[in-house]
PDB file of C-alpha atoms in Angstrom:
ATOM      1  CA  UNK A   3     -38.006  34.390 -29.120  1.00 71.00           C
ATOM      2  CA  UNK A   4     -38.689  37.095 -31.616  1.00 73.00           C
ATOM      3  CA  UNK A   5     -35.093  38.228 -31.766  1.00 76.00           C
ATOM      4  CA  UNK A   6     -33.841  34.589 -32.365  1.00 73.00           C
ATOM      5  CA  UNK A   7     -36.247  34.199 -34.970  1.00 68.00           C
ATOM      6  CA  UNK A   8     -35.130  37.159 -36.480  1.00 66.00           C
ATOM      7  CA  UNK A   9     -31.169  36.274 -36.170  1.00 70.00           C
ATOM      8  CA  UNK A  10     -32.158  32.607 -37.793  1.00 60.00           C
ATOM      9  CA  UNK A  11     -34.273  34.698 -40.544  1.00 58.00           C
ATOM     10  CA  UNK A  12     -31.424  37.114 -41.102  1.00 57.00           C
ATOM     11  CA  UNK A  13     -28.556  33.842 -40.789  1.00 62.00           C
ATOM     12  CA  UNK A  14     -30.778  32.306 -43.754  1.00 64.00           C
ATOM     13  CA  UNK A  15     -30.873  35.326 -46.032  1.00 62.00           C
ATOM     14  CA  UNK A  16     -27.383  35.699 -45.771  1.00 58.00           C
ATOM     15  CA  UNK A  17     -26.658  32.125 -46.883  1.00 58.00           C
ATOM     16  CA  UNK A  18     -29.269  32.343 -49.532  1.00 59.00           C
ATOM     17  CA  UNK A  19     -27.259  35.514 -50.797  1.00 53.00           C
ATOM     18  CA  UNK A  20     -23.893  33.646 -50.489  1.00 52.00           C
ATOM     19  CA  UNK A  21     -24.904  30.639 -52.713  1.00 46.00           C
ATOM     20  CA  UNK A  22     -25.393  32.824 -55.702  1.00 44.00           C
ATOM     21  CA  UNK A  23     -21.453  34.190 -55.006  1.00 45.00           C
ATOM     22  CA  UNK A  24     -20.023  30.880 -54.021  1.00 46.00           C
ATOM     23  CA  UNK A  25     -20.954  28.779 -57.002  1.00 42.00           C
ATOM     24  CA  UNK A  26     -20.019  31.922 -59.497  1.00 44.00           C
ATOM     25  CA  UNK A  27     -16.579  31.809 -57.892  1.00 47.00           C
ATOM     26  CA  UNK A  28     -16.487  28.183 -59.279  1.00 47.00           C
ATOM     27  CA  UNK A  29     -14.899  28.215 -62.770  1.00 48.00           C
ATOM     28  CA  UNK A  30     -14.042  31.755 -62.485  1.00 63.00           C
ATOM     29  CA  UNK A  31     -10.547  30.762 -63.409  1.00 83.00           C
ATOM     30  CA  UNK A  32      -9.137  30.838 -67.016  1.00 94.00           C
ATOM     31  CA  UNK A  33      -6.120  29.081 -67.807  1.00 95.00           C
ATOM     32  CA  UNK A  34      -3.994  31.065 -70.308  1.00 96.00           C
ATOM     33  CA  UNK A  35      -0.617  31.157 -70.928  1.00 95.00           C
ATOM     34  CA  UNK A  36       1.892  34.019 -71.096  1.00 93.00           C
ATOM     35  CA  UNK A  37       3.045  34.976 -74.613  1.00 89.00           C
ATOM     36  CA  UNK A  38       4.890  38.363 -75.876  1.00 84.00           C
ATOM     37  CA  UNK A  39       5.276  39.081 -79.778  1.00 77.00           C
ATOM     38  CA  UNK A  40       8.803  40.106 -78.875  1.00 76.00           C
ATOM     39  CA  UNK A  41       9.920  37.155 -76.611  1.00 78.00           C
ATOM     40  CA  UNK A  42      10.820  39.737 -73.782  1.00 81.00           C
ATOM     41  CA  UNK A  43       9.084  38.909 -70.452  1.00 89.00           C
ATOM     42  CA  UNK A  44       5.802  40.191 -69.465  1.00 94.00           C
ATOM     43  CA  UNK A  45       5.300  42.912 -66.919  1.00 95.00           C
ATOM     44  CA  UNK A  46       2.351  42.282 -64.045  1.00 96.00           C
ATOM     45  CA  UNK A  47       1.270  45.433 -62.243  1.00 97.00           C
ATOM     46  CA  UNK A  48      -0.266  46.016 -58.994  1.00 95.00           C
ATOM     47  CA  UNK A  49      -2.722  48.269 -60.628  1.00 94.00           C
ATOM     48  CA  UNK A  50      -3.732  48.491 -64.158  1.00 93.00           C
ATOM     49  CA  UNK A  51      -0.988  50.670 -65.119  1.00 88.00           C
ATOM     50  CA  UNK A  52       0.345  50.916 -61.903  1.00 92.00           C
ATOM     51  CA  UNK A  53       3.691  49.898 -60.242  1.00 96.00           C
ATOM     52  CA  UNK A  54       5.334  46.831 -62.005  1.00 96.00           C
ATOM     53  CA  UNK A  55       5.549  44.130 -59.090  1.00 96.00           C
ATOM     54  CA  UNK A  56       7.037  41.283 -61.213  1.00 96.00           C
ATOM     55  CA  UNK A  57       7.842  40.264 -64.976  1.00 94.00           C
ATOM     56  CA  UNK A  58       6.745  36.500 -66.317  1.00 95.00           C
ATOM     57  CA  UNK A  59       8.533  34.640 -69.045  1.00 89.00           C
ATOM     58  CA  UNK A  60       6.843  34.030 -72.362  1.00 87.00           C
ATOM     59  CA  UNK A  61       5.351  30.498 -71.764  1.00 88.00           C
ATOM     60  CA  UNK A  62       4.365  30.834 -68.262  1.00 93.00           C
ATOM     61  CA  UNK A  63       1.082  29.543 -67.264  1.00 95.00           C
ATOM     62  CA  UNK A  64      -1.621  31.622 -65.462  1.00 97.00           C
ATOM     63  CA  UNK A  65      -4.732  31.456 -64.036  1.00 97.00           C
ATOM     64  CA  UNK A  66      -7.055  34.539 -65.339  1.00 97.00           C
ATOM     65  CA  UNK A  67      -9.354  35.320 -62.105  1.00 95.00           C
ATOM     66  CA  UNK A  68     -12.675  36.733 -63.906  1.00 91.00           C
ATOM     67  CA  UNK A  69     -14.281  37.307 -60.367  1.00 90.00           C
ATOM     68  CA  UNK A  70     -11.817  40.582 -60.055  1.00 91.00           C
ATOM     69  CA  UNK A  71     -12.866  43.794 -61.806  1.00 90.00           C
ATOM     70  CA  UNK A  72     -10.854  44.780 -64.302  1.00 93.00           C
ATOM     71  CA  UNK A  73     -10.697  47.757 -66.521  1.00 92.00           C
ATOM     72  CA  UNK A  74     -11.111  46.834 -70.604  1.00 92.00           C
ATOM     73  CA  UNK A  75      -7.994  45.555 -72.257  1.00 94.00           C
ATOM     74  CA  UNK A  76      -6.622  43.900 -68.431  1.00 96.00           C
ATOM     75  CA  UNK A  77      -6.984  40.958 -67.174  1.00 96.00           C
ATOM     76  CA  UNK A  78      -6.348  40.045 -63.365  1.00 97.00           C
ATOM     77  CA  UNK A  79      -3.908  36.872 -63.015  1.00 97.00           C
ATOM     78  CA  UNK A  80      -2.295  34.894 -60.484  1.00 96.00           C
ATOM     79  CA  UNK A  81       0.543  32.394 -61.099  1.00 95.00           C
ATOM     80  CA  UNK A  82       1.940  29.547 -59.018  1.00 94.00           C
ATOM     81  CA  UNK A  83       5.478  31.238 -58.089  1.00 92.00           C
ATOM     82  CA  UNK A  84       4.101  34.102 -56.977  1.00 92.00           C
ATOM     83  CA  UNK A  85       2.062  34.960 -53.943  1.00 92.00           C
ATOM     84  CA  UNK A  86       0.611  37.703 -54.988  1.00 91.00           C
ATOM     85  CA  UNK A  87      -1.602  38.108 -58.011  1.00 94.00           C
ATOM     86  CA  UNK A  88      -1.556  40.936 -60.658  1.00 95.00           C
ATOM     87  CA  UNK A  89      -2.614  42.705 -63.785  1.00 97.00           C
ATOM     88  CA  UNK A  90      -1.691  41.962 -67.118  1.00 96.00           C
ATOM     89  CA  UNK A  91      -2.459  43.383 -70.306  1.00 95.00           C
ATOM     90  CA  UNK A  92      -5.075  41.086 -72.377  1.00 95.00           C
ATOM     91  CA  UNK A  93      -2.925  40.882 -75.600  1.00 93.00           C
ATOM     92  CA  UNK A  94      -0.257  39.360 -73.637  1.00 93.00           C
ATOM     93  CA  UNK A  95      -2.225  36.131 -72.972  1.00 94.00           C
ATOM     94  CA  UNK A  96      -2.745  33.197 -75.298  1.00 91.00           C
ATOM     95  CA  UNK A  97      -5.890  30.981 -75.041  1.00 91.00           C
ATOM     96  CA  UNK A  98      -3.865  27.424 -75.734  1.00 89.00           C
ATOM     97  CA  UNK A  99      -0.054  26.744 -74.276  1.00 88.00           C
ATOM     98  CA  UNK A 100       2.143  27.891 -77.120  1.00 85.00           C
ATOM     99  CA  UNK A 101       4.310  25.379 -78.452  1.00 85.00           C
ATOM    100  CA  UNK A 102       8.085  26.072 -78.390  1.00 82.00           C
ATOM    101  CA  UNK A 103       8.290  27.214 -82.077  1.00 86.00           C
ATOM    102  CA  UNK A 104       5.036  29.790 -81.053  1.00 85.00           C
ATOM    103  CA  UNK A 105       6.918  31.530 -78.126  1.00 83.00           C
ATOM    104  CA  UNK A 106       9.525  34.258 -79.358  1.00 84.00           C
ATOM    105  CA  UNK A 107      13.206  33.809 -78.417  1.00 84.00           C
ATOM    106  CA  UNK A 108      14.183  37.236 -76.946  1.00 82.00           C
ATOM    107  CA  UNK A 109      17.442  38.870 -78.550  1.00 82.00           C
ATOM    108  CA  UNK A 110      19.251  38.081 -75.239  1.00 82.00           C
ATOM    109  CA  UNK A 111      18.967  34.453 -76.186  1.00 84.00           C
ATOM    110  CA  UNK A 112      21.179  34.710 -79.031  1.00 93.00           C
ATOM    111  CA  UNK A 113      24.654  34.305 -79.112  1.00 95.00           C
ATOM    112  CA  UNK A 114      26.635  35.542 -82.173  1.00 96.00           C
ATOM    113  CA  UNK A 115      29.203  33.154 -83.732  1.00 97.00           C
ATOM    114  CA  UNK A 116      31.702  33.202 -86.202  1.00 97.00           C
ATOM    115  CA  UNK A 117      29.252  32.391 -89.674  1.00 97.00           C
ATOM    116  CA  UNK A 118      29.344  29.224 -90.911  1.00 97.00           C
ATOM    117  CA  UNK A 119      27.113  27.528 -93.918  1.00 97.00           C
ATOM    118  CA  UNK A 120      24.376  25.289 -92.985  1.00 96.00           C
ATOM    119  CA  UNK A 121      22.218  22.878 -95.160  1.00 94.00           C
ATOM    120  CA  UNK A 122      18.357  22.700 -94.871  1.00 93.00           C
ATOM    121  CA  UNK A 123      17.205  19.082 -93.786  1.00 88.00           C
ATOM    122  CA  UNK A 124      14.248  17.541 -95.536  1.00 69.00           C
ATOM    123  CA  UNK A 125      10.800  18.846 -94.968  1.00 61.00           C
ATOM    124  CA  UNK A 126       9.354  16.658 -92.093  1.00 52.00           C
ATOM    125  CA  UNK A 127      12.280  15.449 -90.367  1.00 48.00           C
ATOM    126  CA  UNK A 128      12.545  15.289 -86.389  1.00 52.00           C
ATOM    127  CA  UNK A 129       8.831  15.331 -86.665  1.00 51.00           C
ATOM    128  CA  UNK A 130       8.623  18.934 -87.956  1.00 51.00           C
ATOM    129  CA  UNK A 131       6.422  19.413 -90.719  1.00 55.00           C
ATOM    130  CA  UNK A 132       7.966  22.656 -92.572  1.00 63.00           C
ATOM    131  CA  UNK A 133      11.054  24.390 -92.524  1.00 84.00           C
ATOM    132  CA  UNK A 134      10.465  28.275 -93.040  1.00 91.00           C
ATOM    133  CA  UNK A 135      12.521  31.429 -93.046  1.00 94.00           C
ATOM    134  CA  UNK A 136      10.816  34.104 -90.586  1.00 94.00           C
ATOM    135  CA  UNK A 137      11.292  37.820 -89.987  1.00 93.00           C
ATOM    136  CA  UNK A 138      10.964  37.309 -86.286  1.00 91.00           C
ATOM    137  CA  UNK A 139      11.935  33.695 -84.345  1.00 92.00           C
ATOM    138  CA  UNK A 140       8.501  32.574 -83.725  1.00 88.00           C
ATOM    139  CA  UNK A 141       6.419  30.444 -86.873  1.00 86.00           C
ATOM    140  CA  UNK A 142       3.645  32.608 -86.511  1.00 85.00           C
ATOM    141  CA  UNK A 143       5.646  35.682 -87.819  1.00 87.00           C
ATOM    142  CA  UNK A 144       5.622  37.003 -91.395  1.00 92.00           C
ATOM    143  CA  UNK A 145       7.750  34.348 -93.551  1.00 93.00           C
ATOM    144  CA  UNK A 146      10.144  35.327 -95.755  1.00 95.00           C
ATOM    145  CA  UNK A 147      10.318  32.285 -98.117  1.00 93.00           C
ATOM    146  CA  UNK A 148       9.485  28.363 -97.267  1.00 91.00           C
ATOM    147  CA  UNK A 149      12.992  26.814 -97.457  1.00 92.00           C
ATOM    148  CA  UNK A 150      13.706  23.618 -99.550  1.00 89.00           C
ATOM    149  CA  UNK A 151      15.814  20.548 -98.728  1.00 89.00           C
ATOM    150  CA  UNK A 152      19.347  21.210 -99.505  1.00 90.00           C
ATOM    151  CA  UNK A 153      19.389  25.019 -99.511  1.00 92.00           C
ATOM    152  CA  UNK A 154      22.424  26.643 -97.912  1.00 94.00           C
ATOM    153  CA  UNK A 155      22.303  29.238 -95.023  1.00 96.00           C
ATOM    154  CA  UNK A 156      24.758  31.096 -93.111  1.00 97.00           C
ATOM    155  CA  UNK A 157      24.322  31.150 -89.378  1.00 97.00           C
ATOM    156  CA  UNK A 158      25.566  34.082 -87.495  1.00 97.00           C
ATOM    157  CA  UNK A 159      23.818  33.459 -84.386  1.00 97.00           C
ATOM    158  CA  UNK A 160      22.147  30.560 -82.266  1.00 97.00           C
ATOM    159  CA  UNK A 161      19.344  30.762 -79.673  1.00 93.00           C
ATOM    160  CA  UNK A 162      18.031  27.924 -77.713  1.00 89.00           C
ATOM    161  CA  UNK A 163      15.697  27.198 -80.491  1.00 91.00           C
ATOM    162  CA  UNK A 164      16.037  29.263 -83.143  1.00 94.00           C
ATOM    163  CA  UNK A 165      19.293  30.393 -85.212  1.00 96.00           C
ATOM    164  CA  UNK A 166      19.627  34.022 -86.977  1.00 97.00           C
ATOM    165  CA  UNK A 167      20.788  33.179 -90.508  1.00 97.00           C
ATOM    166  CA  UNK A 168      21.587  34.904 -93.706  1.00 97.00           C
ATOM    167  CA  UNK A 169      19.483  33.564 -96.795  1.00 95.00           C
ATOM    168  CA  UNK A 170      22.396  33.070 -99.115  1.00 91.00           C
ATOM    169  CA  UNK A 171      20.207  32.721-102.160  1.00 90.00           C
ATOM    170  CA  UNK A 172      17.878  36.325-101.197  1.00 92.00           C
ATOM    171  CA  UNK A 173      20.726  37.878 -98.849  1.00 94.00           C
ATOM    172  CA  UNK A 174      17.777  38.325 -96.275  1.00 96.00           C
ATOM    173  CA  UNK A 175      18.714  37.883 -92.745  1.00 97.00           C
ATOM    174  CA  UNK A 176      15.894  35.901 -90.729  1.00 96.00           C
ATOM    175  CA  UNK A 177      15.455  33.130 -88.471  1.00 96.00           C
ATOM    176  CA  UNK A 178      15.193  28.919 -89.083  1.00 95.00           C
ATOM    177  CA  UNK A 179      14.550  26.471 -86.401  1.00 93.00           C
ATOM    178  CA  UNK A 180      17.699  24.914 -85.397  1.00 93.00           C
ATOM    179  CA  UNK A 181      16.423  21.592 -86.114  1.00 91.00           C
ATOM    180  CA  UNK A 182      15.544  22.225 -89.674  1.00 92.00           C
ATOM    181  CA  UNK A 183      19.486  22.682 -90.363  1.00 94.00           C
ATOM    182  CA  UNK A 184      22.857  21.082 -90.000  1.00 94.00           C
ATOM    183  CA  UNK A 185      26.065  22.377 -90.054  1.00 95.00           C
ATOM    184  CA  UNK A 186      28.023  21.988 -93.110  1.00 93.00           C
ATOM    185  CA  UNK A 187      31.647  20.563 -92.694  1.00 85.00           C
TER     186      UNK A 187
END
């Protein structure tokens, strides 16, 4: 009888210890999004600074597993299309889902074209709030200048969201959202 009571007490003690562990696991995931300032894929590692397991594109939704111990500057993440979780540098994690203009297009997304002239559309057209000429194809990058309706730019490469252009007014090369310009005939 003493053995049975001892076993029951041990099981109850273990169950009591597991309740905080299990309740702590709830909410241990935080949704984040991959975002790289240069638009390149982000490496996911087997261990912090370990071997690369796979890469994720900018905009990929991931779950940060805060229950996994990580060194400073790193997070352990899982992603729906990969069976294995991995480590990623915190600087590549965004707290909110970036919109298309906040995800930097990589150079490989741009195709050089024979240069042609395009005019800047009125600010606010097609639901956009402002037209800007940026250093990188990302509206959070440094601005070269705010564009005005009717400004003429020379398109030199096209991407899926951004165009690489030469500003005819300043001679500077930068990026403008494709929806803000219209090809001149």
